Amino acid sequence: VKEFGHACVPHRFAKNLVLAIWVRTQRRNYMDFQSGIRSCSLTRDRIQLLNKIGFEWGKNRFYLWDVRYKELVSYKNEFGHTRVPPKFTKNPTLGYWVGLQRSSYRNFTNASTLCGIGVDQIKLLNNIGF
């Protein structure tokens, strides 16, 4: 929290893989806890302690989507379009993400249950000329 200003540790945090695995475990235990499956390691007290530091229980996926979306908006402002090359050297993750969004949208329009994108996200992308 002190170093990055938030407690939303990415799924694959290269700087500290042990922390990423621990966070993933806490999130999984929390889902079990919410479902009534008692975790031997996650208690109400631990949940409260993690809440106090702003621990992100399940927003990570959406948080990262928002980060990439903001990067795409910046890209559009700089280049005038949203056609990010798959191997964009300034931000390779953005290029990959854009390709993933286009694929997810195709799955969405084909009524696939594994589309990976929602109506609200599609609206946001459409609003910037995606």
PDB file of N, CA, C and O in Angstrom, residues 45-109:
ATOM      1  N   ASP A  45     -11.606 -11.594  11.936  1.00  0.00           N
ATOM      2  CA  ASP A  45     -10.591 -10.625  12.368  1.00  0.00           C
ATOM      3  C   ASP A  45      -9.592 -10.336  11.250  1.00  0.00           C
ATOM      4  O   ASP A  45      -9.223  -9.186  11.026  1.00  0.00           O
ATOM      5  N   ARG A  46      -9.164 -11.360  10.560  1.00  0.00           N
ATOM      6  CA  ARG A  46      -8.213 -11.161   9.451  1.00  0.00           C
ATOM      7  C   ARG A  46      -8.866 -10.393   8.308  1.00  0.00           C
ATOM      8  O   ARG A  46      -8.232  -9.555   7.669  1.00  0.00           O
ATOM      9  N   ILE A  47     -10.111 -10.692   8.043  1.00  0.00           N
ATOM     10  CA  ILE A  47     -10.846  -9.950   7.005  1.00  0.00           C
ATOM     11  C   ILE A  47     -10.904  -8.475   7.366  1.00  0.00           C
ATOM     12  O   ILE A  47     -10.643  -7.604   6.527  1.00  0.00           O
ATOM     13  N   GLN A  48     -11.222  -8.172   8.624  1.00  0.00           N
ATOM     14  CA  GLN A  48     -11.287  -6.780   9.067  1.00  0.00           C
ATOM     15  C   GLN A  48      -9.930  -6.087   8.950  1.00  0.00           C
ATOM     16  O   GLN A  48      -9.848  -4.937   8.526  1.00  0.00           O
ATOM     17  N   LEU A  49      -8.861  -6.784   9.309  1.00  0.00           N
ATOM     18  CA  LEU A  49      -7.521  -6.202   9.180  1.00  0.00           C
ATOM     19  C   LEU A  49      -7.186  -5.894   7.719  1.00  0.00           C
ATOM     20  O   LEU A  49      -6.639  -4.827   7.407  1.00  0.00           O
ATOM     21  N   LEU A  50      -7.510  -6.814   6.844  1.00  0.00           N
ATOM     22  CA  LEU A  50      -7.240  -6.591   5.422  1.00  0.00           C
ATOM     23  C   LEU A  50      -8.128  -5.473   4.863  1.00  0.00           C
ATOM     24  O   LEU A  50      -7.676  -4.665   4.044  1.00  0.00           O
ATOM     25  N   ASN A  51      -9.365  -5.403   5.325  1.00  0.00           N
ATOM     26  CA  ASN A  51     -10.253  -4.313   4.901  1.00  0.00           C
ATOM     27  C   ASN A  51      -9.695  -2.951   5.311  1.00  0.00           C
ATOM     28  O   ASN A  51      -9.812  -1.974   4.568  1.00  0.00           O
ATOM     29  N   LYS A  52      -9.083  -2.884   6.488  1.00  0.00           N
ATOM     30  CA  LYS A  52      -8.525  -1.619   6.984  1.00  0.00           C
ATOM     31  C   LYS A  52      -7.438  -1.057   6.070  1.00  0.00           C
ATOM     32  O   LYS A  52      -7.265   0.154   5.996  1.00  0.00           O
ATOM     33  N   ILE A  53      -6.709  -1.923   5.379  1.00  0.00           N
ATOM     34  CA  ILE A  53      -5.664  -1.423   4.479  1.00  0.00           C
ATOM     35  C   ILE A  53      -6.158  -1.311   3.035  1.00  0.00           C
ATOM     36  O   ILE A  53      -5.387  -1.047   2.117  1.00  0.00           O
ATOM     37  N   GLY A  54      -7.458  -1.509   2.833  1.00  0.00           N
ATOM     38  CA  GLY A  54      -8.030  -1.364   1.498  1.00  0.00           C
ATOM     39  C   GLY A  54      -7.813  -2.553   0.583  1.00  0.00           C
ATOM     40  O   GLY A  54      -7.772  -2.411  -0.633  1.00  0.00           O
ATOM     41  N   PHE A  55      -7.690  -3.727   1.185  1.00  0.00           N
ATOM     42  CA  PHE A  55      -7.476  -4.947   0.402  1.00  0.00           C
ATOM     43  C   PHE A  55      -8.612  -5.118  -0.597  1.00  0.00           C
ATOM     44  O   PHE A  55      -9.777  -4.951  -0.269  1.00  0.00           O
ATOM     45  N   GLU A  56      -8.266  -5.454  -1.839  1.00  0.00           N
ATOM     46  CA  GLU A  56      -9.243  -5.670  -2.908  1.00  0.00           C
ATOM     47  C   GLU A  56      -9.604  -7.155  -2.962  1.00  0.00           C
ATOM     48  O   GLU A  56      -8.784  -7.973  -3.372  1.00  0.00           O
ATOM     49  N   TRP A  57     -10.818  -7.490  -2.576  1.00  0.00           N
ATOM     50  CA  TRP A  57     -11.217  -8.892  -2.493  1.00  0.00           C
ATOM     51  C   TRP A  57     -11.537  -9.507  -3.840  1.00  0.00           C
ATOM     52  O   TRP A  57     -11.207 -10.642  -4.093  1.00  0.00           O
ATOM     53  N   GLY A  58     -12.188  -8.773  -4.701  1.00  0.00           N
ATOM     54  CA  GLY A  58     -12.553  -9.386  -5.970  1.00  0.00           C
ATOM     55  C   GLY A  58     -12.605  -8.409  -7.117  1.00  0.00           C
ATOM     56  O   GLY A  58     -13.069  -8.736  -8.181  1.00  0.00           O
ATOM     57  N   LYS A  59     -12.125  -7.215  -6.920  1.00  0.00           N
ATOM     58  CA  LYS A  59     -12.213  -6.194  -7.944  1.00  0.00           C
ATOM     59  C   LYS A  59     -11.010  -6.194  -8.867  1.00  0.00           C
ATOM     60  O   LYS A  59     -10.944  -5.415  -9.793  1.00  0.00           O
ATOM     61  N   ASN A  60     -10.071  -7.049  -8.642  1.00  0.00           N
ATOM     62  CA  ASN A  60      -8.817  -7.007  -9.390  1.00  0.00           C
ATOM     63  C   ASN A  60      -9.037  -7.072 -10.899  1.00  0.00           C
ATOM     64  O   ASN A  60      -8.478  -6.299 -11.645  1.00  0.00           O
ATOM     65  N   ARG A  61      -9.872  -7.984 -11.347  1.00  0.00           N
ATOM     66  CA  ARG A  61     -10.114  -8.138 -12.781  1.00  0.00           C
ATOM     67  C   ARG A  61     -10.653  -6.847 -13.378  1.00  0.00           C
ATOM     68  O   ARG A  61     -10.216  -6.405 -14.433  1.00  0.00           O
ATOM     69  N   PHE A  62     -11.617  -6.224 -12.696  1.00  0.00           N
ATOM     70  CA  PHE A  62     -12.214  -4.996 -13.206  1.00  0.00           C
ATOM     71  C   PHE A  62     -11.268  -3.816 -13.054  1.00  0.00           C
ATOM     72  O   PHE A  62     -11.218  -2.946 -13.904  1.00  0.00           O
ATOM     73  N   TYR A  63     -10.505  -3.817 -11.991  1.00  0.00           N
ATOM     74  CA  TYR A  63      -9.521  -2.758 -11.786  1.00  0.00           C
ATOM     75  C   TYR A  63      -8.516  -2.770 -12.934  1.00  0.00           C
ATOM     76  O   TYR A  63      -8.219  -1.733 -13.528  1.00  0.00           O
ATOM     77  N   LEU A  64      -8.009  -3.927 -13.278  1.00  0.00           N
ATOM     78  CA  LEU A  64      -7.037  -4.031 -14.362  1.00  0.00           C
ATOM     79  C   LEU A  64      -7.662  -3.680 -15.702  1.00  0.00           C
ATOM     80  O   LEU A  64      -7.018  -3.079 -16.557  1.00  0.00           O
ATOM     81  N   TRP A  65      -8.931  -4.037 -15.909  1.00  0.00           N
ATOM     82  CA  TRP A  65      -9.606  -3.665 -17.148  1.00  0.00           C
ATOM     83  C   TRP A  65      -9.653  -2.135 -17.250  1.00  0.00           C
ATOM     84  O   TRP A  65      -9.369  -1.576 -18.310  1.00  0.00           O
ATOM     85  N   ASP A  66     -10.003  -1.486 -16.153  1.00  0.00           N
ATOM     86  CA  ASP A  66     -10.067  -0.016 -16.143  1.00  0.00           C
ATOM     87  C   ASP A  66      -8.706   0.610 -16.417  1.00  0.00           C
ATOM     88  O   ASP A  66      -8.611   1.616 -17.116  1.00  0.00           O
ATOM     89  N   VAL A  67      -7.656   0.022 -15.870  1.00  0.00           N
ATOM     90  CA  VAL A  67      -6.304   0.530 -16.113  1.00  0.00           C
ATOM     91  C   VAL A  67      -5.989   0.446 -17.605  1.00  0.00           C
ATOM     92  O   VAL A  67      -5.520   1.420 -18.209  1.00  0.00           O
ATOM     93  N   ARG A  68      -6.249  -0.701 -18.211  1.00  0.00           N
ATOM     94  CA  ARG A  68      -5.972  -0.874 -19.644  1.00  0.00           C
ATOM     95  C   ARG A  68      -6.841   0.058 -20.480  1.00  0.00           C
ATOM     96  O   ARG A  68      -6.375   0.618 -21.478  1.00  0.00           O
ATOM     97  N   TYR A  69      -8.091   0.236 -20.084  1.00  0.00           N
ATOM     98  CA  TYR A  69      -8.988   1.133 -20.815  1.00  0.00           C
ATOM     99  C   TYR A  69      -8.435   2.562 -20.799  1.00  0.00           C
ATOM    100  O   TYR A  69      -8.396   3.234 -21.832  1.00  0.00           O
ATOM    101  N   LYS A  70      -7.975   3.011 -19.642  1.00  0.00           N
ATOM    102  CA  LYS A  70      -7.393   4.358 -19.543  1.00  0.00           C
ATOM    103  C   LYS A  70      -6.140   4.468 -20.403  1.00  0.00           C
ATOM    104  O   LYS A  70      -5.889   5.510 -21.031  1.00  0.00           O
ATOM    105  N   GLU A  71      -5.350   3.401 -20.460  1.00  0.00           N
ATOM    106  CA  GLU A  71      -4.177   3.394 -21.333  1.00  0.00           C
ATOM    107  C   GLU A  71      -4.596   3.493 -22.799  1.00  0.00           C
ATOM    108  O   GLU A  71      -3.946   4.186 -23.592  1.00  0.00           O
ATOM    109  N   LEU A  72      -5.695   2.820 -23.148  1.00  0.00           N
ATOM    110  CA  LEU A  72      -6.195   2.874 -24.519  1.00  0.00           C
ATOM    111  C   LEU A  72      -6.683   4.284 -24.853  1.00  0.00           C
ATOM    112  O   LEU A  72      -6.431   4.783 -25.950  1.00  0.00           O
ATOM    113  N   VAL A  73      -7.357   4.928 -23.926  1.00  0.00           N
ATOM    114  CA  VAL A  73      -7.808   6.314 -24.137  1.00  0.00           C
ATOM    115  C   VAL A  73      -6.597   7.218 -24.369  1.00  0.00           C
ATOM    116  O   VAL A  73      -6.595   8.058 -25.281  1.00  0.00           O
ATOM    117  N   SER A  74      -5.555   7.041 -23.581  1.00  0.00           N
ATOM    118  CA  SER A  74      -4.327   7.823 -23.763  1.00  0.00           C
ATOM    119  C   SER A  74      -3.706   7.549 -25.128  1.00  0.00           C
ATOM    120  O   SER A  74      -3.239   8.474 -25.804  1.00  0.00           O
ATOM    121  N   TYR A  75      -3.703   6.288 -25.526  1.00  0.00           N
ATOM    122  CA  TYR A  75      -3.174   5.912 -26.838  1.00  0.00           C
ATOM    123  C   TYR A  75      -3.955   6.630 -27.934  1.00  0.00           C
ATOM    124  O   TYR A  75      -3.386   7.189 -28.869  1.00  0.00           O
ATOM    125  N   LYS A  76      -5.282   6.621 -27.813  1.00  0.00           N
ATOM    126  CA  LYS A  76      -6.124   7.268 -28.828  1.00  0.00           C
ATOM    127  C   LYS A  76      -5.842   8.765 -28.869  1.00  0.00           C
ATOM    128  O   LYS A  76      -5.759   9.361 -29.944  1.00  0.00           O
ATOM    129  N   ASN A  77      -5.687   9.375 -27.705  1.00  0.00           N
ATOM    130  CA  ASN A  77      -5.397  10.809 -27.661  1.00  0.00           C
ATOM    131  C   ASN A  77      -4.068  11.121 -28.348  1.00  0.00           C
ATOM    132  O   ASN A  77      -3.926  12.157 -28.989  1.00  0.00           O
ATOM    133  N   GLU A  78      -3.109  10.213 -28.217  1.00  0.00           N
ATOM    134  CA  GLU A  78      -1.793  10.434 -28.815  1.00  0.00           C
ATOM    135  C   GLU A  78      -1.764  10.115 -30.314  1.00  0.00           C
ATOM    136  O   GLU A  78      -1.167  10.850 -31.099  1.00  0.00           O
ATOM    137  N   PHE A  79      -2.419   9.005 -30.717  1.00  0.00           N
ATOM    138  CA  PHE A  79      -2.296   8.537 -32.095  1.00  0.00           C
ATOM    139  C   PHE A  79      -3.541   8.757 -32.951  1.00  0.00           C
ATOM    140  O   PHE A  79      -3.505   8.545 -34.162  1.00  0.00           O
ATOM    141  N   GLY A  80      -4.672   9.110 -32.325  1.00  0.00           N
ATOM    142  CA  GLY A  80      -5.885   9.403 -33.080  1.00  0.00           C
ATOM    143  C   GLY A  80      -6.730   8.197 -33.440  1.00  0.00           C
ATOM    144  O   GLY A  80      -7.698   8.315 -34.182  1.00  0.00           O
ATOM    145  N   HIS A  81      -6.379   7.019 -32.965  1.00  0.00           N
ATOM    146  CA  HIS A  81      -7.154   5.806 -33.243  1.00  0.00           C
ATOM    147  C   HIS A  81      -6.918   4.796 -32.118  1.00  0.00           C
ATOM    148  O   HIS A  81      -6.080   5.017 -31.244  1.00  0.00           O
ATOM    149  N   THR A  82      -7.665   3.680 -32.170  1.00  0.00           N
ATOM    150  CA  THR A  82      -7.545   2.653 -31.125  1.00  0.00           C
ATOM    151  C   THR A  82      -6.985   1.341 -31.670  1.00  0.00           C
ATOM    152  O   THR A  82      -7.110   0.308 -31.024  1.00  0.00           O
ATOM    153  N   ARG A  83      -6.370   1.388 -32.842  1.00  0.00           N
ATOM    154  CA  ARG A  83      -5.806   0.177 -33.451  1.00  0.00           C
ATOM    155  C   ARG A  83      -4.377  -0.039 -32.944  1.00  0.00           C
ATOM    156  O   ARG A  83      -3.402   0.180 -33.677  1.00  0.00           O
ATOM    157  N   VAL A  84      -4.265  -0.467 -31.704  1.00  0.00           N
ATOM    158  CA  VAL A  84      -2.957  -0.680 -31.085  1.00  0.00           C
ATOM    159  C   VAL A  84      -2.329  -1.934 -31.686  1.00  0.00           C
ATOM    160  O   VAL A  84      -2.956  -2.995 -31.696  1.00  0.00           O
ATOM    161  N   PRO A  85      -1.090  -1.824 -32.200  1.00  0.00           N
ATOM    162  CA  PRO A  85      -0.442  -3.021 -32.748  1.00  0.00           C
ATOM    163  C   PRO A  85      -0.262  -4.089 -31.667  1.00  0.00           C
ATOM    164  O   PRO A  85      -0.003  -3.763 -30.503  1.00  0.00           O
ATOM    165  N   PRO A  86      -0.386  -5.360 -32.040  1.00  0.00           N
ATOM    166  CA  PRO A  86      -0.218  -6.435 -31.053  1.00  0.00           C
ATOM    167  C   PRO A  86       1.128  -6.389 -30.331  1.00  0.00           C
ATOM    168  O   PRO A  86       1.222  -6.766 -29.178  1.00  0.00           O
ATOM    169  N   LYS A  87       2.146  -5.908 -31.013  1.00  0.00           N
ATOM    170  CA  LYS A  87       3.480  -5.831 -30.392  1.00  0.00           C
ATOM    171  C   LYS A  87       3.909  -4.374 -30.252  1.00  0.00           C
ATOM    172  O   LYS A  87       4.999  -3.996 -30.653  1.00  0.00           O
ATOM    173  N   PHE A  88       3.038  -3.583 -29.652  1.00  0.00           N
ATOM    174  CA  PHE A  88       3.306  -2.163 -29.430  1.00  0.00           C
ATOM    175  C   PHE A  88       4.448  -2.040 -28.426  1.00  0.00           C
ATOM    176  O   PHE A  88       4.305  -2.377 -27.253  1.00  0.00           O
ATOM    177  N   THR A  89       5.588  -1.570 -28.873  1.00  0.00           N
ATOM    178  CA  THR A  89       6.794  -1.606 -28.037  1.00  0.00           C
ATOM    179  C   THR A  89       6.709  -0.726 -26.795  1.00  0.00           C
ATOM    180  O   THR A  89       7.290  -1.070 -25.772  1.00  0.00           O
ATOM    181  N   LYS A  90       5.976   0.380 -26.874  1.00  0.00           N
ATOM    182  CA  LYS A  90       5.855   1.239 -25.693  1.00  0.00           C
ATOM    183  C   LYS A  90       5.049   0.580 -24.581  1.00  0.00           C
ATOM    184  O   LYS A  90       5.255   0.859 -23.411  1.00  0.00           O
ATOM    185  N   ASN A  91       4.100  -0.294 -24.968  1.00  0.00           N
ATOM    186  CA  ASN A  91       3.240  -0.936 -23.989  1.00  0.00           C
ATOM    187  C   ASN A  91       2.717  -2.257 -24.574  1.00  0.00           C
ATOM    188  O   ASN A  91       1.580  -2.316 -25.036  1.00  0.00           O
ATOM    189  N   PRO A  92       3.533  -3.322 -24.567  1.00  0.00           N
ATOM    190  CA  PRO A  92       3.120  -4.600 -25.160  1.00  0.00           C
ATOM    191  C   PRO A  92       1.845  -5.165 -24.532  1.00  0.00           C
ATOM    192  O   PRO A  92       1.042  -5.808 -25.211  1.00  0.00           O
ATOM    193  N   THR A  93       1.637  -4.918 -23.254  1.00  0.00           N
ATOM    194  CA  THR A  93       0.443  -5.422 -22.574  1.00  0.00           C
ATOM    195  C   THR A  93      -0.816  -4.804 -23.167  1.00  0.00           C
ATOM    196  O   THR A  93      -1.826  -5.469 -23.328  1.00  0.00           O
ATOM    197  N   LEU A  94      -0.736  -3.512 -23.519  1.00  0.00           N
ATOM    198  CA  LEU A  94      -1.899  -2.841 -24.111  1.00  0.00           C
ATOM    199  C   LEU A  94      -2.237  -3.461 -25.459  1.00  0.00           C
ATOM    200  O   LEU A  94      -3.412  -3.709 -25.750  1.00  0.00           O
ATOM    201  N   GLY A  95      -1.226  -3.726 -26.284  1.00  0.00           N
ATOM    202  CA  GLY A  95      -1.476  -4.351 -27.578  1.00  0.00           C
ATOM    203  C   GLY A  95      -2.152  -5.704 -27.438  1.00  0.00           C
ATOM    204  O   GLY A  95      -3.113  -6.019 -28.156  1.00  0.00           O
ATOM    205  N   TYR A  96      -1.681  -6.500 -26.503  1.00  0.00           N
ATOM    206  CA  TYR A  96      -2.292  -7.807 -26.234  1.00  0.00           C
ATOM    207  C   TYR A  96      -3.729  -7.631 -25.745  1.00  0.00           C
ATOM    208  O   TYR A  96      -4.647  -8.314 -26.190  1.00  0.00           O
ATOM    209  N   TRP A  97      -3.928  -6.690 -24.830  1.00  0.00           N
ATOM    210  CA  TRP A  97      -5.249  -6.454 -24.247  1.00  0.00           C
ATOM    211  C   TRP A  97      -6.255  -6.033 -25.311  1.00  0.00           C
ATOM    212  O   TRP A  97      -7.390  -6.506 -25.321  1.00  0.00           O
ATOM    213  N   VAL A  98      -5.845  -5.150 -26.214  1.00  0.00           N
ATOM    214  CA  VAL A  98      -6.740  -4.697 -27.281  1.00  0.00           C
ATOM    215  C   VAL A  98      -7.164  -5.889 -28.141  1.00  0.00           C
ATOM    216  O   VAL A  98      -8.354  -6.039 -28.463  1.00  0.00           O
ATOM    217  N   GLY A  99      -6.223  -6.744 -28.492  1.00  0.00           N
ATOM    218  CA  GLY A  99      -6.562  -7.939 -29.260  1.00  0.00           C
ATOM    219  C   GLY A  99      -7.542  -8.831 -28.516  1.00  0.00           C
ATOM    220  O   GLY A  99      -8.488  -9.371 -29.106  1.00  0.00           O
ATOM    221  N   LEU A 100      -7.347  -8.950 -27.217  1.00  0.00           N
ATOM    222  CA  LEU A 100      -8.237  -9.754 -26.380  1.00  0.00           C
ATOM    223  C   LEU A 100      -9.645  -9.156 -26.348  1.00  0.00           C
ATOM    224  O   LEU A 100     -10.640  -9.879 -26.413  1.00  0.00           O
ATOM    225  N   GLN A 101      -9.742  -7.832 -26.283  1.00  0.00           N
ATOM    226  CA  GLN A 101     -11.056  -7.179 -26.262  1.00  0.00           C
ATOM    227  C   GLN A 101     -11.788  -7.407 -27.585  1.00  0.00           C
ATOM    228  O   GLN A 101     -12.987  -7.645 -27.607  1.00  0.00           O
ATOM    229  N   ARG A 102     -11.049  -7.322 -28.684  1.00  0.00           N
ATOM    230  CA  ARG A 102     -11.678  -7.538 -30.002  1.00  0.00           C
ATOM    231  C   ARG A 102     -12.185  -8.983 -30.121  1.00  0.00           C
ATOM    232  O   ARG A 102     -13.286  -9.233 -30.599  1.00  0.00           O
ATOM    233  N   SER A 103     -11.391  -9.923 -29.648  1.00  0.00           N
ATOM    234  CA  SER A 103     -11.789 -11.329 -29.658  1.00  0.00           C
ATOM    235  C   SER A 103     -13.003 -11.556 -28.747  1.00  0.00           C
ATOM    236  O   SER A 103     -13.951 -12.261 -29.107  1.00  0.00           O
ATOM    237  N   SER A 104     -12.960 -10.948 -27.569  1.00  0.00           N
ATOM    238  CA  SER A 104     -14.081 -11.075 -26.623  1.00  0.00           C
ATOM    239  C   SER A 104     -15.356 -10.493 -27.211  1.00  0.00           C
ATOM    240  O   SER A 104     -16.443 -11.042 -27.036  1.00  0.00           O
ATOM    241  N   TYR A 105     -15.227  -9.378 -27.920  1.00  0.00           N
ATOM    242  CA  TYR A 105     -16.396  -8.756 -28.542  1.00  0.00           C
ATOM    243  C   TYR A 105     -16.986  -9.678 -29.620  1.00  0.00           C
ATOM    244  O   TYR A 105     -18.199  -9.836 -29.703  1.00  0.00           O
ATOM    245  N   ARG A 106     -16.120 -10.289 -30.420  1.00  0.00           N
ATOM    246  CA  ARG A 106     -16.611 -11.237 -31.436  1.00  0.00           C
ATOM    247  C   ARG A 106     -17.374 -12.375 -30.769  1.00  0.00           C
ATOM    248  O   ARG A 106     -18.439 -12.780 -31.228  1.00  0.00           O
ATOM    249  N   ASN A 107     -16.830 -12.894 -29.671  1.00  0.00           N
ATOM    250  CA  ASN A 107     -17.525 -13.968 -28.947  1.00  0.00           C
ATOM    251  C   ASN A 107     -18.856 -13.476 -28.398  1.00  0.00           C
ATOM    252  O   ASN A 107     -19.843 -14.205 -28.416  1.00  0.00           O
ATOM    253  N   PHE A 108     -18.883 -12.248 -27.927  1.00  0.00           N
ATOM    254  CA  PHE A 108     -20.115 -11.657 -27.392  1.00  0.00           C
ATOM    255  C   PHE A 108     -21.179 -11.573 -28.487  1.00  0.00           C
ATOM    256  O   PHE A 108     -22.333 -11.940 -28.270  1.00  0.00           O
ATOM    257  N   THR A 109     -20.788 -11.090 -29.663  1.00  0.00           N
ATOM    258  CA  THR A 109     -21.768 -10.948 -30.745  1.00  0.00           C
ATOM    259  C   THR A 109     -22.237 -12.290 -31.284  1.00  0.00           C
ATOM    260  O   THR A 109     -23.309 -12.384 -31.855  1.00  0.00           O
TER     261      THR A 109
END
